Short mmCIF file of C-alpha atoms and ligand atoms in Angstrom, two decimals:
data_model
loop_
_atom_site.label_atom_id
_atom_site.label_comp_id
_atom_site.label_asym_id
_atom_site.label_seq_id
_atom_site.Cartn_x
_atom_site.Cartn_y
_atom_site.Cartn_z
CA UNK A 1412 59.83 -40.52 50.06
CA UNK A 1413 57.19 -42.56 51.29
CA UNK A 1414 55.36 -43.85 48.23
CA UNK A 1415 58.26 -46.02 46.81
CA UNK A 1416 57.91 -48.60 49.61
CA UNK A 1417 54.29 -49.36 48.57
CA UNK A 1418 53.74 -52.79 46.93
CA UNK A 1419 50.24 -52.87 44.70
CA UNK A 1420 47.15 -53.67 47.39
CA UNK A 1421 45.28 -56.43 45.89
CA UNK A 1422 42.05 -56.09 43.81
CA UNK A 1423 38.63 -55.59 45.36
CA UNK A 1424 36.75 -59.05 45.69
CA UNK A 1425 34.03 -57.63 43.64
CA UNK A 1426 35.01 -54.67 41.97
CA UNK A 1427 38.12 -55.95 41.00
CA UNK A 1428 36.24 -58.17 38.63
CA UNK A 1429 34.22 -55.69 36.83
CA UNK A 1430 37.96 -54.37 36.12
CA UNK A 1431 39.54 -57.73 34.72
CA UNK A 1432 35.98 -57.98 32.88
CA UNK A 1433 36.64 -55.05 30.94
CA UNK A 1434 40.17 -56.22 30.26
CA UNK A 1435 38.77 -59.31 28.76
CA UNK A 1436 38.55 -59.13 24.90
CA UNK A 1437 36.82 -62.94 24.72
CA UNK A 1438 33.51 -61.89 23.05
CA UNK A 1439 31.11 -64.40 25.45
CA UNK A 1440 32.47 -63.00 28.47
CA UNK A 1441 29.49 -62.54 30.99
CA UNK A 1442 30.45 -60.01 34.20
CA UNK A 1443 28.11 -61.96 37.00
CA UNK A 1444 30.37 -60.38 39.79
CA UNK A 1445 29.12 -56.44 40.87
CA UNK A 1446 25.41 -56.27 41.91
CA UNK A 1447 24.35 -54.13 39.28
CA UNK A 1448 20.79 -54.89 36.81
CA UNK A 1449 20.83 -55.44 33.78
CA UNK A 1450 17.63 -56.06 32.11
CA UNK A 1451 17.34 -58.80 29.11
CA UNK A 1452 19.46 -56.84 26.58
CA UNK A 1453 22.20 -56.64 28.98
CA UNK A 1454 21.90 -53.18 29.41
CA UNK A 1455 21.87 -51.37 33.10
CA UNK A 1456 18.99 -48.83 32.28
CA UNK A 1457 18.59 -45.49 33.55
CA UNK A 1458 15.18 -46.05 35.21
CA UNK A 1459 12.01 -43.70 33.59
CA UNK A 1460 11.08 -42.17 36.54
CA UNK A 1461 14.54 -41.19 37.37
CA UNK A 1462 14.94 -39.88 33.33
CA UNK A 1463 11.59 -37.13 34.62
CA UNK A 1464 12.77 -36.52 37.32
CA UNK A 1465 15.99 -35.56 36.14
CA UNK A 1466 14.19 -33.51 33.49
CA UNK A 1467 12.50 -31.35 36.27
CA UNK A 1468 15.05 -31.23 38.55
CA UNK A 1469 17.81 -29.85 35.33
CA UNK A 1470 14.37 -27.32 34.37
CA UNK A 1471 14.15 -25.79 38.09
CA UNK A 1472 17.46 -26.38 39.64
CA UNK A 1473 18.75 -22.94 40.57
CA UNK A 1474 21.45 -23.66 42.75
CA UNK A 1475 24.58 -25.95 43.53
CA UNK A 1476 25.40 -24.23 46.78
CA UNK A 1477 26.33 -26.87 49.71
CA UNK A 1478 23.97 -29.09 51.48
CA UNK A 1479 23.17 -29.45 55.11
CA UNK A 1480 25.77 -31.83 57.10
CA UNK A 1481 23.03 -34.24 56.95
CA UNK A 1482 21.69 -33.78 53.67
CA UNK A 1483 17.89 -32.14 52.85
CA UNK A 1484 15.12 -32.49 55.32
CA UNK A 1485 12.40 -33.48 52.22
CA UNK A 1486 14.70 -37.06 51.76
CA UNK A 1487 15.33 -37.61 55.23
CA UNK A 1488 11.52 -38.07 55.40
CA UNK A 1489 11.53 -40.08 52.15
CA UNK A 1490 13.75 -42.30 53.60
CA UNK A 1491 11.93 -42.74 56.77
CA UNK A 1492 8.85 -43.22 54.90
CA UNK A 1493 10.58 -46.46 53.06
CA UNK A 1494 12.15 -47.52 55.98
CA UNK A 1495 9.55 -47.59 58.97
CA UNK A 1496 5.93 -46.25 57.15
CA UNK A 1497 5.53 -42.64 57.22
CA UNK A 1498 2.88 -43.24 59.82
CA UNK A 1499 5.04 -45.47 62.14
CA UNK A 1500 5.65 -44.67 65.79
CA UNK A 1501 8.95 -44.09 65.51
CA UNK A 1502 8.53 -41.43 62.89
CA UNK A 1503 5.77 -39.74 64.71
CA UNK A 1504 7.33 -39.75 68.20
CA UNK A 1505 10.93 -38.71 65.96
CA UNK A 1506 13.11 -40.97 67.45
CA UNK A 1507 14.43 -42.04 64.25
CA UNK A 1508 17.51 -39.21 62.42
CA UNK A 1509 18.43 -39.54 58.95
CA UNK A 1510 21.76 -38.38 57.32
CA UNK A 1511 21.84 -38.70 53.77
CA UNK A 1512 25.40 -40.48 52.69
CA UNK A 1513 27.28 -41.19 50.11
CA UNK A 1514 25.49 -44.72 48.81
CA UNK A 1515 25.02 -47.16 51.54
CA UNK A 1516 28.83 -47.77 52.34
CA UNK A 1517 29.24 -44.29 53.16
CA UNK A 1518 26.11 -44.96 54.81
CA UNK A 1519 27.68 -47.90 56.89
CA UNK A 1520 31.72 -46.30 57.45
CA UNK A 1521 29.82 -43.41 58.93
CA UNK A 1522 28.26 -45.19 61.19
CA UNK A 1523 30.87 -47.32 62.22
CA UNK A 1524 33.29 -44.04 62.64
CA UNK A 1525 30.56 -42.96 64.82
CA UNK A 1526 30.06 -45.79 66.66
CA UNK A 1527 33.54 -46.21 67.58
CA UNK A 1528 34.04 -42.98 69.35
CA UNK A 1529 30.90 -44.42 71.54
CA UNK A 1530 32.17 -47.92 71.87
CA UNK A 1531 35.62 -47.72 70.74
CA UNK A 1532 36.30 -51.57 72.53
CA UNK A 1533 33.36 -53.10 71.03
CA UNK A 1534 33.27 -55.98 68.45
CA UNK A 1535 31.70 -56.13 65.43
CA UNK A 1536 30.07 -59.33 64.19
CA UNK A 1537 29.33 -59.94 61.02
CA UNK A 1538 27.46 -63.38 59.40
CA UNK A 1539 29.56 -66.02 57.40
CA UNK A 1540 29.33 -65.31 55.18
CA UNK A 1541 28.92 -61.82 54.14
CA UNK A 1542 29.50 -58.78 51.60
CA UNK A 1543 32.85 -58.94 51.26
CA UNK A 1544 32.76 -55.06 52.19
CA UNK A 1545 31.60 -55.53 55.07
CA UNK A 1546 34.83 -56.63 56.93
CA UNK A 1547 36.81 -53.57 55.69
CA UNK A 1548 34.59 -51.06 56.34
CA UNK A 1549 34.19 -52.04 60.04
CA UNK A 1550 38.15 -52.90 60.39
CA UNK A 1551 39.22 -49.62 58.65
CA UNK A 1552 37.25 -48.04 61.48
CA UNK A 1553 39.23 -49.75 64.10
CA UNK A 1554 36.64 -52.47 65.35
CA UNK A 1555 37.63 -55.82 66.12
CA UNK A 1556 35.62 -58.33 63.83
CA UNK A 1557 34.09 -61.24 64.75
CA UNK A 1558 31.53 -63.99 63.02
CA UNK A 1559 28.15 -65.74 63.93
CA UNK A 1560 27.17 -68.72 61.51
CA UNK A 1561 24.49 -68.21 58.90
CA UNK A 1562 24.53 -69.99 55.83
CA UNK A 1563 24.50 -73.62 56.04
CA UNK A 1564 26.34 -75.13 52.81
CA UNK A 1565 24.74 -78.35 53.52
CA UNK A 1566 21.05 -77.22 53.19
CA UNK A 1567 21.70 -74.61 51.40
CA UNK A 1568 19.52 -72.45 53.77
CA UNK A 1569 19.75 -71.08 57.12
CA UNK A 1570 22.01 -72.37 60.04
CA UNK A 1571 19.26 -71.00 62.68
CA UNK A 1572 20.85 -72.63 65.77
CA UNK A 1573 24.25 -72.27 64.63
CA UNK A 1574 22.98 -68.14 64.63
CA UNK A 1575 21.08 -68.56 67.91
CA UNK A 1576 23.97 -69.60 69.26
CA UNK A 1577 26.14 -67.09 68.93
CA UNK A 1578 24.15 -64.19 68.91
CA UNK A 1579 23.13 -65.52 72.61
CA UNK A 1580 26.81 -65.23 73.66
CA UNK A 1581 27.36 -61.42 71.69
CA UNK A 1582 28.55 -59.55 74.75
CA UNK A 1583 26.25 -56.43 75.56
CA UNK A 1584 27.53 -53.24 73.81
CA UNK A 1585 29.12 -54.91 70.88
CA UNK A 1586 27.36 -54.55 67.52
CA UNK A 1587 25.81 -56.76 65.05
CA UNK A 1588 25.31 -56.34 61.34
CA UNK A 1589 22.17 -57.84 60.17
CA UNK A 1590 20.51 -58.00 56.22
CA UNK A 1591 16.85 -57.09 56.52
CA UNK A 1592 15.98 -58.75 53.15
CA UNK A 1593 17.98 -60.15 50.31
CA UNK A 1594 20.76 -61.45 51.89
CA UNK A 1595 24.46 -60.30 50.25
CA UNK A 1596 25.97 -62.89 49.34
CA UNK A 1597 23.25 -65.95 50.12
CA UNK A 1598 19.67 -64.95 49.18
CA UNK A 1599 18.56 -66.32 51.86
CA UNK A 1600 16.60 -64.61 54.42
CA UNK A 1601 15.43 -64.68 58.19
CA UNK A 1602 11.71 -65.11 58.55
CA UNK A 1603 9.34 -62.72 60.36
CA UNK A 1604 9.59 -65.37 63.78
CA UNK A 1605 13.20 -65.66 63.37
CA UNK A 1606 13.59 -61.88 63.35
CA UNK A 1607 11.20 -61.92 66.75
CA UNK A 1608 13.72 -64.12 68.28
CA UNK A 1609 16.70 -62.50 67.46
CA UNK A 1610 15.12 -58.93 68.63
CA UNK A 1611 14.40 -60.79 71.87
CA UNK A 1612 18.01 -61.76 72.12
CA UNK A 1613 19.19 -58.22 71.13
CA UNK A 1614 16.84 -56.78 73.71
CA UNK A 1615 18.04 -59.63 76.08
CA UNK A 1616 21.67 -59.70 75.78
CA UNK A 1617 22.36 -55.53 74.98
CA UNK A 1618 23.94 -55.63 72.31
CA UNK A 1619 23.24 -53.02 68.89
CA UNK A 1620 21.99 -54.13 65.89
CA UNK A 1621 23.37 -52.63 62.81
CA UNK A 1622 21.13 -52.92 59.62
CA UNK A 1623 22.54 -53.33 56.01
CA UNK A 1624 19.00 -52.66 54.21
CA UNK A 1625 20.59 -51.90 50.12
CA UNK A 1626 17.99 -54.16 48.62
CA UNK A 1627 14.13 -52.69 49.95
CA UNK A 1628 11.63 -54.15 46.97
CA UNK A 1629 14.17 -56.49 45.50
CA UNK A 1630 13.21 -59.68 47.72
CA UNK A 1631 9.49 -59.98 48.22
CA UNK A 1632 8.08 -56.00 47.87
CA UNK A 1633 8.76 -52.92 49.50
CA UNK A 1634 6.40 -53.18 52.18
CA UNK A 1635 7.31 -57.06 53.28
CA UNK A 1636 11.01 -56.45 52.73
CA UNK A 1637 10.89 -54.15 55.68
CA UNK A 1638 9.41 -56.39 57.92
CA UNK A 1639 12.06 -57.60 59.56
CA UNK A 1640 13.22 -54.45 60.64
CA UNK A 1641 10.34 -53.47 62.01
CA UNK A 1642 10.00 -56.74 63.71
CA UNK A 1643 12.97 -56.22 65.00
CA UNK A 1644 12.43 -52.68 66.23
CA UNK A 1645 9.27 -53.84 68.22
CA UNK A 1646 12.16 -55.42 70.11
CA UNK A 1647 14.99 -53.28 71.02
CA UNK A 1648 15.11 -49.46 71.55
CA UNK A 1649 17.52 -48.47 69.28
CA UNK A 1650 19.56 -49.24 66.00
CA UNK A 1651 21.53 -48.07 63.14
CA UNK A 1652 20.16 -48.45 59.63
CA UNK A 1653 22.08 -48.32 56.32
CA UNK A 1654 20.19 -48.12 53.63
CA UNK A 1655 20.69 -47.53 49.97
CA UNK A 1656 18.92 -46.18 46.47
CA UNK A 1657 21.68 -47.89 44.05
CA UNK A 1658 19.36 -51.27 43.62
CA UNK A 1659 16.12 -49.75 43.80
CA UNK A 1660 16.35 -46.44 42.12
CA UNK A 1661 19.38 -47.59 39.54
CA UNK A 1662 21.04 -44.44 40.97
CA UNK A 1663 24.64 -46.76 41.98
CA UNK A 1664 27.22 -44.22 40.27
CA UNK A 1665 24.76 -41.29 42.27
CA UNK A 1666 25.96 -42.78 45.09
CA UNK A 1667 22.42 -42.15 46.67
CA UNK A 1668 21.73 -43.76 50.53
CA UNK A 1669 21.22 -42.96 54.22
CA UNK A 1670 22.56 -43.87 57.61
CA UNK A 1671 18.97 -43.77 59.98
CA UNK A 1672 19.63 -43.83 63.53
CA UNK A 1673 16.47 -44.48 66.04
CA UNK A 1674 16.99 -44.19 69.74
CA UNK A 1675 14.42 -44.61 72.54
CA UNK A 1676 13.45 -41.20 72.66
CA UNK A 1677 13.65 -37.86 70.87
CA UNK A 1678 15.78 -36.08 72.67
CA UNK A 1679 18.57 -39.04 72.64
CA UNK A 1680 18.11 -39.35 68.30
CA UNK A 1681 18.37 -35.74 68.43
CA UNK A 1682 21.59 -35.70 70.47
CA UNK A 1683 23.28 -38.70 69.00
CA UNK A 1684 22.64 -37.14 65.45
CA UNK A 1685 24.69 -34.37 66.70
CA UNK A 1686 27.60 -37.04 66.57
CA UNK A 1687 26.99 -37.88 63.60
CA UNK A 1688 26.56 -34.68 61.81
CA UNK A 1689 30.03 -33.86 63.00
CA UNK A 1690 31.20 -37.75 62.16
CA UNK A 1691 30.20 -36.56 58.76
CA UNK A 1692 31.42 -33.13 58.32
CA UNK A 1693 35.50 -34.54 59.14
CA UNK A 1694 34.87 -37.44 56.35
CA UNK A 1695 33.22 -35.44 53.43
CA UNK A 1696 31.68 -32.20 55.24
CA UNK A 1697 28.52 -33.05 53.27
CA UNK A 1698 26.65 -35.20 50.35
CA UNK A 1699 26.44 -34.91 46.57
CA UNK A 1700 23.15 -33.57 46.04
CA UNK A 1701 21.58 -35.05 42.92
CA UNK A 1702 20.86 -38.80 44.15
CA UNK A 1703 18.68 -37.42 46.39
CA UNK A 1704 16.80 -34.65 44.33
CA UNK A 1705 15.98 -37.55 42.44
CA UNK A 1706 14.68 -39.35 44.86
CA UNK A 1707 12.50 -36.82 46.44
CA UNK A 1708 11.31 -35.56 43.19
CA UNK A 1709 9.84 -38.80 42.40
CA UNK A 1710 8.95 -40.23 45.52
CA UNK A 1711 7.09 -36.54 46.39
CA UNK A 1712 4.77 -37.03 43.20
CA UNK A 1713 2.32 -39.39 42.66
CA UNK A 1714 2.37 -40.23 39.25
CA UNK A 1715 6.32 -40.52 39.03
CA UNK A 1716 6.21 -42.52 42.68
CA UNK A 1717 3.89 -45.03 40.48
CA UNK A 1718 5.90 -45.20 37.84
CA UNK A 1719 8.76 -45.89 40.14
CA UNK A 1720 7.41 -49.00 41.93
CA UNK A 1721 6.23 -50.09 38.45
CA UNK A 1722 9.59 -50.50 37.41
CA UNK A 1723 11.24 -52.11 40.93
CA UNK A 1724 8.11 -54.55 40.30
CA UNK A 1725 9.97 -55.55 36.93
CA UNK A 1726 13.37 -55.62 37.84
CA UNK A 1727 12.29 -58.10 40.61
CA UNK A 1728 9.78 -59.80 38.39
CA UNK A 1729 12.72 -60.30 35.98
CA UNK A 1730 14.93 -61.45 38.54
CA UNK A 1731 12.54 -64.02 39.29
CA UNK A 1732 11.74 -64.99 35.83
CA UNK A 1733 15.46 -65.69 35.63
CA UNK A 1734 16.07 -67.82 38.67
CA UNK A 1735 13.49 -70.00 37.04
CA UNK A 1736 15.22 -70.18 33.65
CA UNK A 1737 18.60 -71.06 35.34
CA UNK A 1738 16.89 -73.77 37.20
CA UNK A 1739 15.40 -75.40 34.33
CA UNK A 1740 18.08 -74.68 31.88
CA UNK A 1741 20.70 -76.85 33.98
CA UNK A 1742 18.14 -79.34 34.30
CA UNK A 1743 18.13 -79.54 30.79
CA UNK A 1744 21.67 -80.31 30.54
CA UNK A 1745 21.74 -83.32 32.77
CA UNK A 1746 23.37 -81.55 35.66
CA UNK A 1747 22.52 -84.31 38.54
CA UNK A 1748 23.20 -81.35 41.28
CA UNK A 1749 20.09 -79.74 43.06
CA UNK A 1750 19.79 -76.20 42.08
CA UNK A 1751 16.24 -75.71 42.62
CA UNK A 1752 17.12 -74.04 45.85
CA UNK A 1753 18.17 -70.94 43.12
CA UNK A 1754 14.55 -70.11 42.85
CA UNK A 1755 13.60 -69.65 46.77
CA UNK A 1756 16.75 -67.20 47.08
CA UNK A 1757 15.88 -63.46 47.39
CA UNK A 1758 17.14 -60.31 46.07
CA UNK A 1759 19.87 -60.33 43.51
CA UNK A 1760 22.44 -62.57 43.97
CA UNK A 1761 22.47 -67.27 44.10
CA UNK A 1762 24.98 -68.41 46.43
CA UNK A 1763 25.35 -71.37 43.25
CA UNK A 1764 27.42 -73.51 45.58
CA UNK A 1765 30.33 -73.40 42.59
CA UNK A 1766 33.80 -73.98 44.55
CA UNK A 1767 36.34 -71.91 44.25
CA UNK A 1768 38.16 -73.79 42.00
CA UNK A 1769 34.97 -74.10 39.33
CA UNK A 1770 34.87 -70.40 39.64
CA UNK A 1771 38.22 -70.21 38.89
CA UNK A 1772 37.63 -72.61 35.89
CA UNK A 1773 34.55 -70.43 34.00
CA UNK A 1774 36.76 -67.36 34.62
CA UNK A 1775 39.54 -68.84 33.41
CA UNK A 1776 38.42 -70.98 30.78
CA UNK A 1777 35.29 -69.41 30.00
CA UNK A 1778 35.42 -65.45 30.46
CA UNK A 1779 32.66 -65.92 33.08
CA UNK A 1780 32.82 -63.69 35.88
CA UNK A 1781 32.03 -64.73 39.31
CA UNK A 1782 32.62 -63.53 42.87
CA UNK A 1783 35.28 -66.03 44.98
CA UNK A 1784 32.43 -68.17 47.03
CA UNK A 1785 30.40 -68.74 44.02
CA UNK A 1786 28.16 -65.80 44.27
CA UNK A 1787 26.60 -65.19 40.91
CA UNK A 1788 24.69 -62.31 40.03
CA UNK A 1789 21.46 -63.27 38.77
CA UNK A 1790 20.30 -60.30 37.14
CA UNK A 1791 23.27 -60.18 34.86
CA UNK A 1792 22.10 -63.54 33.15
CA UNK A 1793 19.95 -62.47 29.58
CA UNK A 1794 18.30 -64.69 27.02
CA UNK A 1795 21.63 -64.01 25.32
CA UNK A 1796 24.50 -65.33 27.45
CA UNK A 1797 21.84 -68.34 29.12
CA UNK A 1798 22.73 -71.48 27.14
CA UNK A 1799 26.43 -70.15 26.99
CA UNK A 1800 26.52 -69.83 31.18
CA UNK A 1801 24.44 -73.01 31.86
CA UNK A 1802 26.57 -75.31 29.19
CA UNK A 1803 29.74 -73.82 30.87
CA UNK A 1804 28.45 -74.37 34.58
CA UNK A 1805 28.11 -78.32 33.49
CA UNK A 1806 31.50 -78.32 32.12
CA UNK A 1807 32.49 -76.65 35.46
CA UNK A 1808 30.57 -79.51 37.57
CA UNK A 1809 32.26 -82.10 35.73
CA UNK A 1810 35.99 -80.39 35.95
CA UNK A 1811 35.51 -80.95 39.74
C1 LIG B 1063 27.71 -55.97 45.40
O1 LIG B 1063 27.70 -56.63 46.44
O2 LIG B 1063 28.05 -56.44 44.31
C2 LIG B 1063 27.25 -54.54 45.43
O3 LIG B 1063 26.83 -54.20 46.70
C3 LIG B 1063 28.22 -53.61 44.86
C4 LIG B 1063 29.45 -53.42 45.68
O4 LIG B 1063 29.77 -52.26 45.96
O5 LIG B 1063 30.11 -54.39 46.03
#
């Protein structure tokens, strides 16, 4: 018997509280934990281009029979397209290989399990602070973590040196995971020069970048969100990409995202894929297929593909809109503290700067939901549950 000794493993830092949400029979209760959209009516919409293209895809589907290791060729070069341009070097000259995963976390454990039977001594560094995933993934591979600063509380912005810093002491073959755009869990970003800099470093110093891109058109637009990445692959030779549809296509329980590799040359992508292929075939053999249909259906036809970046315009728009309304709203109340620094954050989460313990306090005394470090989840905030949040948050302030 082996199962007896187990003691319950504690609840995930962000799932967990979608879980204790639903427990919750206090009618206000607001859920501002998972990163999920909701638009104004507090609904989580299945997206209109994804309803047509599910349409087609259940009117000429005529198999379920397995993928390839690596998923379909047609959204490997949909993803490529999104990540780099579909007329960027690195596509051309093919030193980039795509493996469609399970959602961006498969996305990022298959990389790390790859990447540790190539460096199996290496560190991992991740910022501070960051998704609280992030950690686990790269542990429950069997990488030693370590940090570099990022977020300074203080300014609520960037600690640039602090990041400089470090990242000029990151040995050469360890790894770093970087946020192209839309930082998880600060909203705040690196700047086009700042990305130069740290791709000089990289280049420098030898050590891998690892990219966690799961928010492309959420921050700024899908073109400029990717800028960093490319900025940074102007730099160094090679990198590891995770990248995910959940945000951007609504397609989270599809579990729809890719692990992009890109090496110096096209023979090295080709043979390193070969690792990964078989890095994915001993995990889940290969992915769930519909995610991906629906993303190459729409992204392969112009009107849908329209349609498509109509609606990521509005779920960022709206996002926006919001930040703006939060702002203004605590203003409103008398809240002395500073929150205009909500509005320059990108993507969908404020780092509110709410302790721990005034977290504690609108979960506890409020039914409002927020992740442990104070992120709040901006695109769960309606007309509805606004004056309800912001009175609570000044209650919060004032509770200490
Ligand atoms: C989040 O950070 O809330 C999302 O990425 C969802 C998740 O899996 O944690």
């Amino acid at each position: 018997m082996i199962l007896n000794e187990l003691q319950p493993a504690p609840p995930d830092a962000i799932l967990g509280l979608t879980e204790a949400f639903k427990q919750d029979t206090r009618e206000n209760k607001i859920n501002l934990g998972v990163g999920v959209y909701q638009d104004d009516t507090g609904v989580t919409p299945v997206l209109q281009s994804v309803k047509a293209a599910e349409e087609r895809l259940l009117a000429t589907e005529t198999s379920k029979s397995y993928m390839s290791i690596g998923g379909a060729p047609e959204y490997k070069a949909h993803v490529q397209a999104l990540l780099f341009g579909a007329e960027h070097a690195i596509v051309r000259e093919q030193r980039a290989r795509t493996a469609h995963t399970p959602g961006g976390t498969g996305g990022l454990r298959v990389g790390a399990e790859f990447l540790k039977q190539i460096r199996p001594d290496a560190t991992v560094w991740v910022s501070t602070p960051t998704w609280a995933n992030h950690p686990g993934i790269f542990s429950a591979a069997g990488f030693k973590m370590a940090t570099y600063p990022y977020y300074d509380a203080a300014t609520k912005g960037l600690d640039y040196e602090g990041m400089l810093e470090a990242l000029r002491a990151v040995p050469a073959g360890d790894i770093v995971l970087l946020h192209v755009c839309c930082h998880n869990p600060t909203g705040v970003d690196l700047t086009e020069s700042q990305w130069q800099e740290i791709g000089a470093i990289a280049s420098g110093q030898g050590w891998t970048p690892f990219l966690d891109f799961a928010y492309q058109g959420l921050g700024e637009d899908l073109e400029r969100d990717r800028l960093g990445l490319l900025t940074l692959l102007d730099a160094v030779p090679e990198c590891l990409i995770a990248s995910s549809f959940s945000k951007n296509f609504g397609l989270y329980r599809e579990r729809t995202g890719a692990l992009t590799l890109v090496a110096s040359t096209a023979e090295s992508a080709a043979a390193a894929f070969s690792h990964v292929e078989k890095t994915i075939r001993v995990i889940y053999s290969n992915p769930p297929a519909h995610g991906g249909l629906v993303v190459s259906t729409i992204l392969s036809d112009q009107e849908l593909r329209a349609q498509w970046e109509g609606e990521v315009t509005a779920i960022r728009d709206r996002i926006q809109s919001v930040r703006q309304t939060l702002v203004s709203e605590l203003h409103a109340r008398g809240v002395d503290r500073d929150f205009s620094f909500i509005e320059q954050q990108k993507g969908m989460f404020s780092f509110s700067g709410l302790s721990d313990g005034q977290v504690s306090y609108l979960r506890e005394q409020k039914g409002i939901y927020i992740v442990k470090g104070g992120r709040i989840n901006v695109a769960g905030i309606t007309s509805r549950n606004m004056a309800y949040l912001c009175d609570s948050i000044a209650e919060a302030l004032k509770s200490g």
